[in-house]
Amino acid sequence: MTERQGQRLFVGGEWVEPDAGHYPVTDPATEETVGLAPEASPEQVRAACAAAREAFGPWSRTRPEERAAVLGRAAEIIRDRLVPYAELARAETGATAGTARAMQVGVAAARFRRYATVEPAEWAVAPQINEAGPMGKAGVMGALAVRQPVGVVTCITSYNNPWANPAGKVAPALAMGNTVVVKPAPQDPLSVYRMAEALEAAGVPPGVVNVVSGRSVAVGEASAESDDVDMVSFTGSTAVGRRIAEVCGRDMKRQLMELGGKGAAVVFDDADLASAVSGIGTTFSFYSGQICTAPTRVLAQRGVYDRLVEQLAMYAGRLKVGDPREADTVVGPVISAEHRARVESYVELGRKEGATVVAGGERPPLERGFYVAPTLLAGCANDMRVAREEIFGPVVTVIPFDEEDEGVALANDSDYGLIDYVWSGDVARAFRVARRLRAGGVGVNTVGRNMEAPFGGFKKSGVGRDVGSYALHAYSEVQAIVWPG
């Protein structure tokens, strides 16, 4: 079975033909067809959810060490197949070859390895002396808090990383004893089927992992609405997250939502400019700006504003935009022609709103591919749409401010609150400002992340936290067991 012959769905441990046929997956760099992805029917999605429900009981009762061993074997298989897996990911997403290897497939393998480590699922609660219980007797009560699996988890994943994002959901969910139905993004689902193959080869029992894909909205709706599903874990836009949350609310399903972002980068006069420029510059290069954690909204203190704009413009102008297969390419294409048009419309909107295009703003002179030039918009105000709405492309806006309180107020004046950033030579001030920012995470003089730290957002950037041990909590219910001491 190859992508060219037409990928099959993975349901109940079987590779099955899709009821609604296949559709082409397009390479964003060449506009050629990478392969044929399956279009599931809603009935097949419900069958996948039913298979996951049937498999849940036996899998949840499997010893944690046995589940961990399966995840460990999957990590080794993914690592051994890194080259072909990364080539497929590069072709599906337009990511550079290095990013596909290290940040997509490499991170996925690391996440499976991480959750192959068994962690305690129960912990003692300090004894409590009760003056009088229900029977009128005083006494000491012991208690144990136990993590129990939620049940069947639907994982709806994003297109910007078809390896790391699904792995970050599937691995901790399986480690906790849940079963999963994965609904990958329609733009690049083929990589997720390779992940399913790796898990199958690692010995995951039938029905524990299911993958169904499709362009139809009905596919995603069926995967969230099924009565067999106990939880939905979603990464994507806030607009879609709202609709999923409504479904979860009706049936009291657990949810984990990692939604949009419009990260503020607060740069003070005493900042290390080279560090700030290279960090903010990742918006141009990393996934071509198609990442919710990017510092896309730069708030620059007046004393450093002009120099920062000048250096960011120079940085953007040096980046090579082109074929992601070439070793010196830094900026690849965005995911589709439709998304390119959306990003370009925001750049034009910025011009109309009064912003100055300091770098980029024009389509790169390449014959094929969905490329957007790294674009810097200066002279922006925080009420402009380009400064408030998630563009999801290689576009950065720069807004000036005077005093610390104004910078904090501007940063917090946003519907989003995923990841913000602070650059300052005064570390005490940087941490003081970080504590005042209404965001789920704050980078201080860095855009790096600690993958054991909780990840998630405030406001319209999401609900819940995952990564590291926090993901084990996210994919579990906490049960209290109490007894007389």
Short mmCIF file of C-alpha atoms in Angstrom, two decimals, residues 262-266 297-299 382-383 387-388 399 401 403-422 432-442 458-461:
data_model
loop_
_atom_site.label_atom_id
_atom_site.label_comp_id
_atom_site.label_asym_id
_atom_site.label_seq_id
_atom_site.Cartn_x
_atom_site.Cartn_y
_atom_site.Cartn_z
CA LYS A 262 -0.93 36.31 18.75
CA GLY A 263 2.20 36.26 20.85
CA ALA A 264 3.48 39.61 22.13
CA ALA A 265 7.24 40.16 22.26
CA VAL A 266 7.93 43.01 24.69
CA ARG A 297 3.27 41.12 17.67
CA VAL A 298 6.42 43.03 18.66
CA LEU A 299 6.07 45.76 21.26
CA ASN A 382 -2.64 47.71 18.63
CA ASP A 383 -6.15 48.30 17.29
CA ALA A 387 -2.00 43.36 15.20
CA ARG A 388 -5.03 41.62 16.70
CA ILE A 399 4.19 48.63 17.77
CA PHE A 401 5.49 51.97 23.54
CA GLU A 403 6.80 52.98 29.73
CA GLU A 404 6.68 49.50 31.24
CA ASP A 405 3.04 49.74 32.26
CA GLU A 406 2.05 50.71 28.72
CA GLY A 407 3.98 47.77 27.27
CA VAL A 408 2.25 45.35 29.64
CA ALA A 409 -1.15 46.86 28.90
CA LEU A 410 -0.61 46.54 25.14
CA ALA A 411 0.57 42.94 25.50
CA ASN A 412 -2.52 42.03 27.52
CA ASP A 413 -4.88 43.89 25.18
CA SER A 414 -5.51 40.80 23.07
CA ASP A 415 -8.12 38.09 22.69
CA TYR A 416 -5.29 35.57 22.84
CA GLY A 417 -2.93 34.48 25.58
CA LEU A 418 -0.83 31.51 24.51
CA ILE A 419 2.87 32.44 24.62
CA ASP A 420 4.34 35.91 25.18
CA TYR A 421 7.97 36.99 25.34
CA VAL A 422 10.07 39.57 27.19
CA ARG A 432 8.36 41.01 36.95
CA VAL A 433 6.80 41.77 33.59
CA ALA A 434 6.41 38.05 32.79
CA ARG A 435 4.30 37.60 35.91
CA ARG A 436 2.01 40.42 34.75
CA LEU A 437 1.37 38.99 31.28
CA ARG A 438 -1.91 37.15 30.74
CA ALA A 439 -0.47 34.23 28.82
CA GLY A 440 -0.10 30.53 29.45
CA GLY A 441 3.65 30.77 28.92
CA VAL A 442 6.27 33.50 28.81
CA PHE A 458 -5.30 31.90 28.65
CA LYS A 459 -8.41 33.50 27.16
CA LYS A 460 -9.25 32.38 23.60
CA SER A 461 -5.98 30.49 23.24
#
